Coordinates of C-alpha atoms in Angstrom, one line a residue:
M886 CA -27.7 -31.6 9.9
D887 CA -28.1 -34.6 6.4
T888 CA -24.5 -36.2 4.1
M889 CA -24.6 -36.6 0.7
E890 CA -24.2 -40.1 2.0
G891 CA -25.0 -42.2 -0.6
L892 CA -26.2 -39.6 -3.2
H893 CA -23.8 -38.6 -6.2
R894 CA -24.7 -35.7 -8.2
S895 CA -25.4 -36.0 -11.8
Q896 CA -24.9 -33.2 -13.6
Y897 CA -25.1 -29.0 -12.7
C898 CA -28.0 -27.3 -12.7
A899 CA -28.0 -25.9 -15.5
E900 CA -27.2 -28.6 -17.4
V901 CA -29.9 -30.0 -17.1
S902 CA -32.7 -29.8 -20.1
E903 CA -35.6 -31.7 -21.9
A904 CA -33.8 -34.6 -23.7
D905 CA -33.5 -35.6 -19.6
N906 CA -36.8 -35.7 -19.7
G907 CA -37.7 -38.5 -17.7
K908 CA -33.8 -39.8 -16.2
E909 CA -33.7 -39.5 -12.2
V910 CA -31.0 -36.8 -11.5
V911 CA -29.2 -35.6 -8.8
L912 CA -27.9 -32.1 -7.8
C913 CA -26.7 -29.7 -5.7
G914 CA -26.5 -26.1 -4.5
W915 CA -27.7 -23.2 -3.2
V916 CA -31.0 -21.7 -3.0
E917 CA -32.2 -19.2 -5.4
R918 CA -35.3 -18.5 -3.8
R919 CA -38.4 -20.9 -1.9
R920 CA -41.9 -20.3 -2.7
D921 CA -44.3 -21.9 -0.8
H922 CA -47.6 -22.3 -2.5
G923 CA -49.6 -24.4 0.4
G924 CA -49.6 -28.3 -1.1
L925 CA -46.7 -27.4 -3.7
I926 CA -43.1 -25.8 -2.3
F927 CA -40.6 -23.7 -6.0
I928 CA -37.0 -24.2 -5.2
D929 CA -35.1 -22.3 -7.5
L930 CA -31.5 -24.2 -6.8
R931 CA -28.7 -23.0 -7.6
D932 CA -25.7 -23.3 -9.1
R933 CA -22.1 -22.0 -11.2
T934 CA -23.9 -23.1 -14.1
G935 CA -27.1 -21.7 -13.4
I936 CA -31.2 -22.2 -11.7
V937 CA -33.2 -24.8 -11.6
Q938 CA -36.6 -25.5 -10.7
V939 CA -37.4 -27.9 -8.3
V940 CA -40.7 -28.9 -7.3
A941 CA -41.5 -30.9 -3.6
S942 CA -44.5 -32.3 -2.7
P943 CA -45.8 -34.7 -0.4
D944 CA -47.4 -36.6 -3.0
Y945 CA -44.0 -36.9 -4.2
E946 CA -42.3 -37.6 -0.8
T947 CA -42.9 -36.7 3.2
V948 CA -40.2 -36.1 4.3
S949 CA -38.5 -34.4 1.8
F950 CA -41.2 -31.7 1.3
K951 CA -40.8 -31.9 4.7
K952 CA -37.6 -31.0 4.9
A953 CA -38.6 -28.4 1.9
E954 CA -40.8 -26.3 4.6
Q955 CA -37.1 -25.8 6.8
V956 CA -35.3 -24.5 3.7
R957 CA -34.7 -20.8 3.5
T958 CA -32.3 -18.7 0.6
E959 CA -28.3 -19.8 0.2
Y960 CA -29.3 -23.4 3.1
V961 CA -27.1 -25.8 0.7
L962 CA -28.5 -28.7 -0.6
V963 CA -28.7 -31.8 -2.8
V964 CA -31.8 -33.4 -4.6
R965 CA -32.4 -36.2 -6.1
G966 CA -35.2 -36.2 -8.9
V967 CA -37.3 -36.8 -11.7
V968 CA -36.8 -34.6 -14.8
R969 CA -40.1 -33.7 -16.1
M970 CA -41.7 -31.1 -19.0
R971 CA -43.2 -27.7 -17.5
D972 CA -47.1 -27.2 -18.2
T973 CA -46.6 -24.8 -21.2
D974 CA -48.2 -22.2 -19.2
T975 CA -45.5 -22.6 -16.2
V976 CA -42.7 -21.4 -19.0
N977 CA -39.2 -19.5 -18.3
P978 CA -38.2 -18.5 -21.2
K979 CA -35.8 -16.2 -19.2
M980 CA -34.2 -19.2 -17.9
K981 CA -32.4 -21.6 -19.7
T982 CA -34.3 -24.5 -17.9
G983 CA -36.8 -22.9 -18.1
T984 CA -38.8 -25.7 -20.2
I985 CA -38.0 -28.7 -17.5
E986 CA -38.8 -28.8 -13.3
I987 CA -37.3 -31.6 -11.3
R988 CA -39.8 -33.9 -9.0
C989 CA -37.8 -33.8 -6.5
E990 CA -37.4 -37.6 -4.6
E991 CA -34.7 -37.4 -1.7
L992 CA -33.6 -32.9 -0.9
R993 CA -31.2 -33.5 2.2
I994 CA -30.7 -29.6 3.2
L995 CA -26.0 -30.0 3.8
N996 CA -26.2 -27.4 5.2
S997 CA -27.6 -23.8 6.9
S998 CA -27.7 -20.4 6.1
K999 CA -27.7 -16.6 7.7
T1000 CA -29.3 -13.9 5.9
P1001 CA -27.0 -12.6 3.7
P1002 CA -25.9 -8.5 3.8
F1003 CA -27.4 -8.1 0.7
Y1004 CA -28.8 -10.1 -2.7
I1005 CA -27.0 -13.0 -4.4
E1006 CA -27.8 -11.0 -7.3
D1007 CA -26.8 -9.0 -10.2
N1008 CA -26.9 -5.7 -10.8
I1009 CA -27.1 -4.9 -7.2
D1010 CA -26.5 -1.4 -5.2
V1011 CA -23.7 -2.4 -2.5
D1012 CA -20.7 -0.4 -1.1
E1013 CA -18.1 -2.4 -2.9
K1014 CA -16.5 -2.8 0.4
I1015 CA -19.2 -4.3 1.8
R1016 CA -18.7 -6.4 -1.2
L1017 CA -15.1 -7.1 0.0
K1018 CA -15.7 -7.9 3.3
Y1019 CA -18.1 -11.0 2.5
R1020 CA -16.3 -11.4 -1.2
Y1021 CA -17.2 -15.4 -1.5
L1022 CA -20.8 -14.5 -1.3
D1023 CA -19.9 -11.7 -3.7
L1024 CA -18.4 -14.4 -5.4
R1025 CA -21.9 -17.1 -6.0
R1026 CA -23.4 -13.8 -7.5
P1027 CA -23.3 -15.0 -11.2
E1028 CA -22.2 -11.8 -13.1
M1029 CA -18.9 -12.2 -10.8
Q1030 CA -18.9 -16.0 -11.5
N1031 CA -19.0 -15.6 -15.1
N1032 CA -16.3 -12.9 -15.0
L1033 CA -13.4 -15.9 -13.1
I1034 CA -15.0 -19.1 -15.5
M1035 CA -13.3 -15.9 -18.0
R1036 CA -10.5 -15.4 -17.0
H1037 CA -9.9 -19.1 -16.8
K1038 CA -11.3 -19.5 -20.4
V1039 CA -8.6 -16.5 -21.6
K1040 CA -6.3 -18.5 -19.6
H1041 CA -6.9 -21.6 -20.4
A1042 CA -6.2 -19.9 -24.6
M1043 CA -3.5 -18.2 -24.5
R1044 CA -2.0 -21.4 -23.0
T1045 CA -2.8 -23.1 -25.5
F1046 CA -1.7 -20.9 -28.2
L1047 CA 1.0 -20.8 -27.3
N1048 CA 2.0 -24.7 -26.2
E1049 CA 1.4 -25.0 -29.6
H1050 CA 3.9 -22.4 -31.1
G1051 CA 6.6 -23.5 -29.1
F1052 CA 6.6 -22.3 -25.7
I1053 CA 8.0 -23.8 -22.2
D1054 CA 5.7 -22.9 -19.6
I1055 CA 9.0 -22.5 -16.8
E1056 CA 8.4 -20.8 -13.3
T1057 CA 10.6 -17.9 -12.3
P1058 CA 11.1 -17.5 -8.2
E1059 CA 9.4 -15.4 -6.3
L1060 CA 11.8 -14.8 -3.7
C1061 CA 14.3 -12.1 -5.3
K1062 CA 17.2 -10.2 -5.4
S1063 CA 15.8 -6.0 -4.7
T1064 CA 16.8 -4.3 -7.4
P1065 CA 14.6 -0.9 -6.8
E1066 CA 14.4 0.6 -10.3
G1067 CA 10.6 2.0 -11.0
A1068 CA 8.4 1.0 -8.1
R1069 CA 9.0 -0.1 -5.0
D1070 CA 9.4 -3.5 -3.7
Y1071 CA 7.4 -5.5 -1.7
L1072 CA 10.0 -7.0 0.5
V1073 CA 10.1 -10.5 2.4
P1074 CA 13.1 -10.9 5.5
S1075 CA 15.4 -14.0 6.0
R1076 CA 15.0 -15.6 9.4
V1077 CA 18.5 -17.6 8.7
N1078 CA 19.9 -14.8 7.3
D1079 CA 20.7 -12.1 9.7
G1080 CA 19.5 -8.3 7.8
K1081 CA 19.3 -9.7 4.8
F1082 CA 15.8 -9.3 2.2
Y1083 CA 14.1 -10.5 -0.8
A1084 CA 12.1 -9.2 -2.6
L1085 CA 8.9 -10.7 -4.2
P1086 CA 9.1 -10.0 -7.7
Q1087 CA 8.2 -6.8 -9.6
S1088 CA 8.1 -8.8 -13.2
P1089 CA 10.2 -12.1 -14.0
Q1090 CA 12.0 -10.2 -16.1
I1091 CA 16.1 -10.5 -15.8
F1092 CA 14.4 -14.4 -14.9
K1093 CA 13.7 -14.8 -18.6
Q1094 CA 16.3 -12.8 -19.9
L1095 CA 18.1 -15.6 -18.2
L1096 CA 16.2 -18.0 -19.7
M1097 CA 17.1 -17.2 -23.2
I1098 CA 20.7 -17.4 -22.9
S1099 CA 20.3 -21.0 -20.9
G1100 CA 18.3 -22.4 -24.6
M1101 CA 15.1 -21.7 -24.2
D1102 CA 14.3 -19.8 -26.6
R1103 CA 10.3 -20.2 -26.7
Y1104 CA 9.8 -19.4 -23.3
Y1105 CA 6.0 -18.2 -21.0
Q1106 CA 3.9 -18.0 -17.5
I1107 CA 1.3 -16.5 -16.0
A1108 CA 3.5 -15.1 -13.4
R1109 CA 2.4 -13.9 -10.1
C1110 CA 3.9 -9.9 -9.7
F1111 CA 4.2 -7.3 -6.4
R1112 CA 4.6 -3.2 -6.7
D1113 CA 4.2 -1.9 -3.4
E1114 CA 2.8 1.7 -5.6
D1115 CA -0.3 3.6 -5.1
L1116 CA -3.0 2.5 -6.5
R1117 CA -5.9 3.0 -9.2
A1118 CA -8.7 0.9 -10.3
D1119 CA -6.7 -0.9 -12.8
R1120 CA -3.6 -1.4 -10.4
Q1121 CA -3.2 -4.1 -7.6
P1122 CA 0.1 -4.3 -5.5
E1123 CA -0.1 -8.1 -5.8
F1124 CA -1.6 -8.8 -9.6
T1125 CA -0.9 -11.6 -13.1
Q1126 CA 1.0 -11.2 -15.9
L1127 CA 1.2 -12.8 -19.3
D1128 CA 4.7 -13.5 -19.2
M1129 CA 7.0 -14.0 -22.6
E1130 CA 10.1 -14.4 -24.7
M1131 CA 11.9 -15.1 -27.2
S1132 CA 15.2 -15.6 -28.9
F1133 CA 15.9 -15.3 -32.6
M1134 CA 12.5 -12.8 -33.2
N1135 CA 12.8 -8.9 -34.8
Q1136 CA 10.6 -7.3 -34.1
E1137 CA 8.3 -8.0 -36.8
D1138 CA 8.4 -11.5 -36.0
I1139 CA 8.0 -10.6 -32.0
L1140 CA 4.7 -8.5 -33.3
L1141 CA 2.9 -10.4 -35.9
L1142 CA 2.9 -13.3 -33.2
V1143 CA 1.0 -11.2 -30.2
E1144 CA -1.3 -10.2 -32.2
Q1145 CA -2.0 -13.4 -33.6
M1146 CA -2.1 -14.8 -29.9
V1147 CA -4.4 -12.2 -28.6
H1148 CA -6.8 -12.9 -32.5
Y1149 CA -7.1 -16.8 -31.2
I1150 CA -8.6 -15.1 -27.4
F1151 CA -10.8 -13.3 -28.3
K1152 CA -12.6 -15.3 -30.7
E1153 CA -11.9 -18.2 -28.6
T1154 CA -13.4 -17.0 -25.9
L1155 CA -15.9 -14.0 -27.1
G1156 CA -16.7 -15.3 -30.4
H1157 CA -15.0 -11.7 -31.8
D1158 CA -12.3 -11.4 -34.7
V1159 CA -9.6 -8.9 -33.8
A1160 CA -9.0 -7.0 -37.4
L1161 CA -5.4 -7.3 -38.1
P1162 CA -2.9 -6.6 -38.9
I1163 CA -3.3 -4.1 -35.9
H1164 CA -2.3 -0.4 -36.4
R1165 CA 0.7 1.1 -35.1
M1166 CA 1.7 4.5 -34.6
T1167 CA 5.1 6.2 -33.1
W1168 CA 5.1 7.3 -29.6
D1169 CA 5.8 10.5 -30.5
Y1170 CA 3.2 10.7 -33.2
A1171 CA 0.3 9.0 -30.1
M1172 CA 2.4 12.7 -27.8
E1173 CA 1.1 14.9 -30.7
N1174 CA -2.1 13.9 -31.2
Y1175 CA -3.6 12.7 -28.2
G1176 CA -1.7 13.4 -26.2
S1177 CA -0.5 9.7 -24.2
D1178 CA 1.0 6.7 -24.9
K1179 CA -2.1 5.0 -24.5
P1180 CA -4.3 6.5 -26.8
D1181 CA -8.3 5.8 -27.0
I1182 CA -8.8 5.4 -31.3
R1183 CA -12.3 5.0 -30.3
F1184 CA -13.2 8.8 -31.6
D1185 CA -10.9 11.2 -34.0
M1186 CA -11.0 13.7 -31.6
K1187 CA -6.7 14.5 -32.4
F1188 CA -5.1 17.4 -31.5
T1189 CA -4.5 20.2 -33.8
D1190 CA -0.7 22.5 -33.1
I1191 CA -1.8 25.7 -33.6
T1192 CA 1.0 27.8 -31.8
D1193 CA 1.6 29.0 -35.1
L1194 CA -1.3 31.1 -35.4
V1195 CA -1.4 32.9 -32.3
R1196 CA 3.0 32.9 -32.2
D1197 CA 2.6 36.9 -33.0
T1198 CA -0.9 37.6 -31.3
E1199 CA -1.1 40.1 -28.4
F1200 CA -2.8 37.5 -26.2
K1201 CA -0.2 37.7 -23.8
V1202 CA -0.5 35.0 -22.2
F1203 CA -0.4 32.6 -25.0
R1204 CA 3.4 34.8 -26.5
S1205 CA 4.7 34.1 -23.1
V1206 CA 3.8 30.4 -23.2
V1207 CA 5.3 30.6 -26.3
D1208 CA 8.2 32.3 -25.8
N1209 CA 9.3 30.3 -23.1
G1210 CA 9.0 27.1 -25.5
G1211 CA 5.7 26.3 -24.6
Q1212 CA 3.4 25.8 -26.9
V1213 CA -0.3 25.6 -28.2
K1214 CA -2.8 23.3 -29.0
A1215 CA -6.7 22.6 -29.3
I1216 CA -9.2 19.9 -30.1
N1217 CA -12.7 20.3 -32.2
V1218 CA -15.4 19.4 -31.0
K1219 CA -18.4 18.5 -32.8
G1220 CA -21.2 19.7 -32.5
Y1221 CA -20.7 21.5 -29.4
A1222 CA -21.2 24.8 -29.6
G1223 CA -24.2 25.4 -27.5
I1224 CA -22.7 24.2 -24.8
P1225 CA -23.4 26.4 -21.2
R1226 CA -21.0 29.1 -19.9
R1227 CA -21.3 27.5 -16.3
E1228 CA -20.3 23.8 -18.3
L1229 CA -17.8 26.0 -19.8
D1230 CA -15.9 26.9 -16.2
G1231 CA -16.5 23.6 -15.2
L1232 CA -14.1 21.9 -17.9
V1233 CA -11.8 25.0 -16.5
E1234 CA -11.4 24.3 -13.6
Y1235 CA -11.4 20.1 -15.6
V1236 CA -8.0 20.5 -17.1
N1237 CA -7.1 22.6 -14.0
A1238 CA -6.6 19.4 -12.4
Y1239 CA -3.9 18.0 -15.0
G1240 CA -1.5 19.9 -14.1
A1241 CA -3.5 23.5 -17.2
K1242 CA -3.7 26.6 -15.6
G1243 CA -6.7 28.0 -18.4
L1244 CA -8.7 27.0 -21.3
A1245 CA -10.1 29.2 -24.2
W1246 CA -12.7 28.3 -26.1
I1247 CA -14.0 29.1 -29.3
C1248 CA -17.8 28.5 -29.9
F1249 CA -19.1 28.5 -34.0
M1250 CA -22.5 30.1 -33.4
E1251 CA -25.3 28.5 -35.8
D1252 CA -26.2 31.7 -36.9
G1253 CA -22.3 32.2 -38.2
T1254 CA -20.8 33.9 -35.3
L1255 CA -18.0 32.8 -33.0
K1256 CA -18.3 33.2 -29.4
S1257 CA -15.1 33.2 -26.8
Q1258 CA -13.6 34.7 -23.6
V1259 CA -9.9 35.6 -25.7
K1260 CA -11.9 37.0 -28.3
K1261 CA -11.0 40.6 -27.9
F1262 CA -7.6 39.5 -27.5
L1263 CA -6.9 37.6 -30.5
G1264 CA -9.7 38.9 -33.3
E1265 CA -12.1 37.0 -35.2
E1266 CA -9.8 36.8 -37.9
T1267 CA -7.5 34.1 -36.2
L1268 CA -10.1 32.9 -34.8
Q1269 CA -11.6 32.2 -37.5
A1270 CA -8.0 30.7 -38.9
I1271 CA -7.9 28.6 -36.1
G1272 CA -11.2 26.7 -36.6
E1273 CA -10.3 26.1 -40.2
K1274 CA -7.0 24.5 -39.0
C1275 CA -8.4 22.2 -36.7
G1276 CA -11.3 21.5 -39.1
S1277 CA -14.9 23.3 -37.4
Q1278 CA -17.4 23.4 -39.2
T1279 CA -21.1 25.2 -38.0
G1280 CA -22.1 24.2 -34.6
D1281 CA -18.4 23.1 -33.2
L1282 CA -16.3 23.8 -30.1
V1283 CA -12.5 24.9 -30.8
L1284 CA -11.3 23.7 -26.9
M1285 CA -7.5 25.3 -26.5
I1286 CA -4.5 24.8 -23.5
A1287 CA -1.4 26.8 -23.7
D1288 CA 1.0 25.5 -21.9
K1289 CA 4.8 23.3 -21.3
P1290 CA 4.8 20.2 -23.8
A1291 CA 3.9 17.8 -20.9
V1292 CA 1.3 20.0 -19.2
V1293 CA -0.6 20.5 -22.7
A1294 CA -0.2 16.5 -22.7
A1295 CA -1.0 15.9 -19.7
S1296 CA -4.7 17.8 -19.8
L1297 CA -5.8 18.1 -23.3
G1298 CA -5.2 14.4 -23.4
E1299 CA -7.7 14.0 -20.2
L1300 CA -10.4 17.3 -21.7
R1301 CA -10.3 15.2 -25.1
K1302 CA -11.4 11.5 -23.5
E1303 CA -14.4 13.6 -21.4
M1304 CA -15.5 15.5 -24.4
G1305 CA -15.6 12.1 -25.6
R1306 CA -17.4 10.9 -23.5
R1307 CA -19.9 13.8 -22.9
T1308 CA -20.8 13.4 -26.9
N1309 CA -21.5 10.6 -26.5
S1310 CA -18.7 9.7 -28.9
I1311 CA -16.8 6.3 -28.0
D1312 CA -18.1 3.4 -28.4
E1313 CA -18.6 0.9 -25.4
N1314 CA -18.9 -2.3 -27.1
K1315 CA -15.9 -2.1 -29.7
F1316 CA -12.4 -3.1 -29.4
A1317 CA -9.9 -0.5 -30.3
F1318 CA -6.4 -1.5 -30.6
T1319 CA -2.9 0.1 -31.3
W1320 CA 0.6 -0.5 -31.4
V1321 CA 2.1 2.0 -29.5
V1322 CA 5.9 2.0 -31.3
D1323 CA 9.2 3.1 -30.5
F1324 CA 9.5 4.8 -26.8
P1325 CA 12.3 7.2 -25.9
M1326 CA 14.3 5.1 -23.9
F1327 CA 14.9 8.0 -21.2
E1328 CA 12.7 10.0 -19.5
Y1329 CA 14.0 12.8 -16.5
S1330 CA 12.7 12.8 -13.1
E1331 CA 13.1 15.7 -11.8
E1332 CA 12.9 13.9 -8.5
E1333 CA 15.7 12.8 -8.6
K1334 CA 17.5 14.7 -11.0
R1335 CA 18.4 12.4 -13.6
Y1336 CA 17.5 10.4 -16.5
V1337 CA 15.5 7.2 -16.0
A1338 CA 14.9 4.2 -18.3
M1339 CA 11.5 4.5 -19.7
H1340 CA 10.5 0.7 -20.1
H1341 CA 13.5 -0.6 -18.3
P1342 CA 17.5 -0.3 -18.0
F1343 CA 17.9 -4.1 -20.5
T1344 CA 15.6 -2.9 -23.2
A1345 CA 17.4 -2.3 -26.5
I1346 CA 18.5 0.6 -28.1
R1347 CA 17.9 1.5 -32.2
D1348 CA 21.0 1.2 -34.0
E1349 CA 20.6 5.0 -35.3
D1350 CA 21.0 5.9 -31.5
L1351 CA 23.0 4.0 -30.6
D1352 CA 25.9 7.0 -30.7
K1353 CA 23.6 9.2 -28.8
L1354 CA 23.3 7.9 -25.6
E1355 CA 26.1 9.5 -24.0
T1356 CA 26.3 12.4 -25.3
D1357 CA 22.4 13.4 -26.5
P1358 CA 20.4 10.8 -24.3
G1359 CA 17.1 12.3 -23.8
H1360 CA 16.7 12.0 -27.9
V1361 CA 17.7 8.1 -27.9
Y1362 CA 14.9 6.1 -28.9
A1363 CA 13.9 2.6 -28.2
K1364 CA 13.2 -1.0 -29.6
A1365 CA 10.4 -0.6 -27.1
Y1366 CA 6.3 -1.0 -27.6
D1367 CA 3.3 -1.6 -26.6
L1368 CA -0.7 -2.8 -26.9
V1369 CA -3.4 -0.4 -26.7
L1370 CA -6.8 -1.1 -26.4
N1371 CA -9.5 0.8 -25.8
G1372 CA -7.1 3.4 -24.2
V1373 CA -5.8 1.3 -21.6
E1374 CA -2.1 -0.4 -22.3
L1375 CA -2.9 -4.3 -22.4
G1376 CA 0.7 -4.9 -21.9
G1377 CA 4.5 -4.1 -23.3
G1378 CA 7.8 -5.2 -24.3
S1379 CA 10.8 -4.9 -25.7
L1380 CA 13.5 -6.1 -27.7
R1381 CA 16.1 -6.7 -24.9
I1382 CA 20.1 -5.8 -25.4
Y1383 CA 22.3 -8.7 -25.2
Q1384 CA 25.8 -7.5 -25.6
Q1385 CA 27.4 -6.6 -21.9
D1386 CA 29.4 -3.2 -23.4
I1387 CA 26.4 -2.0 -24.2
Q1388 CA 24.3 -2.4 -20.4
Q1389 CA 27.2 -1.6 -18.6
R1390 CA 27.0 2.6 -21.0
V1391 CA 22.8 1.8 -20.4
F1392 CA 23.7 1.9 -16.8
K1393 CA 25.8 4.9 -16.9
A1394 CA 23.8 6.9 -18.3
I1395 CA 20.7 6.0 -15.8
G1396 CA 23.5 7.4 -13.1
L1397 CA 24.5 3.8 -11.9
T1398 CA 28.1 3.8 -11.6
P1399 CA 29.7 0.0 -12.0
E1400 CA 29.9 -1.3 -8.8
E1401 CA 27.0 0.2 -8.3
A1402 CA 25.3 -2.5 -11.7
D1403 CA 27.9 -5.3 -10.5
Q1404 CA 26.4 -5.0 -6.9
K1405 CA 22.8 -4.4 -8.7
F1406 CA 23.3 -6.2 -11.9
G1407 CA 26.7 -8.4 -11.3
F1408 CA 24.6 -11.6 -12.1
L1409 CA 22.9 -10.7 -15.5
L1410 CA 25.8 -8.9 -16.8
R1411 CA 27.9 -12.2 -16.2
A1412 CA 25.8 -14.0 -18.4
F1413 CA 25.9 -12.2 -20.7
E1414 CA 29.7 -13.0 -21.0
F1415 CA 28.7 -17.0 -21.9
G1416 CA 27.5 -16.2 -25.5
A1417 CA 24.0 -13.8 -24.8
P1418 CA 21.2 -14.6 -28.2
P1419 CA 19.3 -11.5 -29.4
H1420 CA 16.5 -11.4 -27.8
G1421 CA 12.7 -9.9 -26.9
G1422 CA 9.3 -10.4 -25.4
L1423 CA 7.0 -7.9 -23.6
A1424 CA 4.1 -8.7 -20.6
F1425 CA 0.8 -8.5 -20.4
G1426 CA -1.8 -7.7 -17.6
L1427 CA -3.6 -10.4 -17.6
D1428 CA -6.4 -8.4 -14.5
R1429 CA -6.1 -5.6 -16.8
M1430 CA -7.4 -7.4 -20.3
I1431 CA -9.6 -9.0 -19.0
M1432 CA -11.5 -6.3 -16.8
L1433 CA -11.5 -4.4 -20.8
M1434 CA -12.6 -7.8 -22.3
L1435 CA -15.9 -8.1 -20.0
K1436 CA -16.3 -3.8 -19.9
R1437 CA -15.9 -3.9 -16.4
K1438 CA -14.4 -0.2 -14.3
S1439 CA -12.3 -2.5 -12.4
I1440 CA -9.9 -4.9 -12.2
R1441 CA -11.5 -6.0 -8.4
D1442 CA -14.6 -7.8 -10.7
V1443 CA -12.2 -9.9 -12.5
I1444 CA -10.4 -10.9 -9.3
A1445 CA -11.0 -13.3 -6.8
F1446 CA -10.0 -11.9 -3.4
P1447 CA -9.1 -8.5 -4.0
K1448 CA -7.1 -5.4 -1.7
T1449 CA -8.2 -2.5 -2.0
Q1450 CA -7.6 1.6 -3.0
N1451 CA -5.1 1.8 0.7
A1452 CA -3.6 -1.9 -0.8
I1453 CA -6.4 -3.8 2.3
D1454 CA -8.5 -7.2 2.2
P1455 CA -11.4 -6.1 4.3
M1456 CA -11.8 -9.7 4.1
S1457 CA -8.9 -10.9 5.7
E1458 CA -7.9 -8.1 7.6
A1459 CA -4.6 -8.2 6.2
P1460 CA -2.1 -6.5 6.4
S1461 CA -2.4 -7.7 10.3
E1462 CA 0.4 -7.8 12.9
V1463 CA 2.4 -9.8 14.0
T1464 CA 3.7 -11.3 17.7
K1465 CA 7.2 -9.9 18.8
K1466 CA 8.1 -13.8 18.3
Q1467 CA 7.3 -13.5 14.5
L1468 CA 9.4 -10.4 14.0
H1469 CA 12.3 -11.6 16.9
E1470 CA 13.6 -14.2 15.0
L1471 CA 13.6 -12.1 11.9
H1472 CA 15.7 -9.7 13.3
I1473 CA 13.0 -7.1 13.3
Q1474 CA 12.4 -4.1 16.2
L1475 CA 9.5 -1.9 15.2
E1476 CA 10.6 1.3 15.6
E1477 CA 7.7 2.4 18.3
D1478 CA 9.1 -0.4 20.0
L1479 CA 12.1 1.8 20.0
V1480 CA 10.8 4.5 21.5
K1481 CA 9.6 3.1 24.2
K1482 CA 13.0 2.1 25.4

């Protein structure tokens, strides 16, 4: 194979333009395609910026022409040549460099290539496992390279904004103390400390609070975080977040600063103006009207509570739910009364998956009649009253679920999103932001039979709710906030507890004894004794944000080397077994080896 000795790349392929006409250039890249027209060979040379056409001919240079005859797809080349204008009838308006070409004076083959397992082009129909196994080839495709370039631009915009607003980039440890409150930790055995383990950070939360106590009053970090949890399209075992913390700022100050940052990022990277101020709603309002603390507000279709209308009916299903503290809520689907019965039956199965035991419906037909499988139980008058309360008109469909509030919220919330998709009510080109504020401080865990922190136990409590901490924790609200985009949580944060006595009370509320609290968080509690300032912050999921900005369906499309939903890397085959020597050095013995003994 040839080398690059004596040649130095002058520019990237798609940077060559009409302004370079007549100039000599040196370009490097991969062969997109090769076309042999007898006395002329055309090579589309590709790098991360795009494609340029190279023309080889024995009339220009014989040795390079013979090498061009050997070239195949994905060979790596360096080409020296002269830029010239294409003939008018050969101009390619679909290419950025479609008006020029490179007359090849010298061609060197730096490396050959096997035939790739899939085409190196956009919009390929290839199983994701194959793409991940050959990720280095997948990343050659223009759309994937553009995703990573966008990721770079977003991080650059974040850093620029925060640097200009007095923030300091500080790294925090990745080998930390395990504090199993929330998702599972990834544990790292310590070779030099027999029987002890580090944990990879789920977030830099405690360290950034300690930085506030240290006086570094505006901190940020683009941090790697790790959670050993079940995966979905928007989750990875290792992920990246923009982490921020600020001292001497109230909630309003923080929200306004973050809004300005979001506006700056979207403007700099997409040219999109985010409308400010960003819409806000309380957690209670979000759950009451959307059944979710991350509502998609690109379309309406809010919930309507019809419990009072059906409380005294003869319909036993509704009455028993209401009598047992449940509720009945509905959504109005505009113009969908003509839904086939088979599709209605499918919707019943759909909500079953989210815990609902059934689904009632009313079709307000175009001829003025109404259809409902519960008409004989509720009567037409009640059905009309339900339609009126839901704002229904002729041609609309009302869907109703009766159950415990949590089940209604989950199932009707998912049904709302599904009907938004089926009715094409969702504007896929829209960026709809909202803040969700005033989260409950605690939620009750049926599994653990105790209250756990909804965000984390360092979240500050609303002043008016402090008296309820010991007596009524289920009605204590936090100074917490999430930023939601198109029904996906972009990031969340809160003001923090900075007084030791309040922090101890919160630990007690989630069932931690003073001894357990000291064992897990003693270093933080001790730091509170030395003048902790009021502080707060938040973290943005960088992978998730870029996924939404690029309108991708999975964060795996915006991460260079992601894991599968089983937390496996098909390319490097991680995780893998390790040698017995390594295990011995770490003082670890596998269960299967113990059984053999």
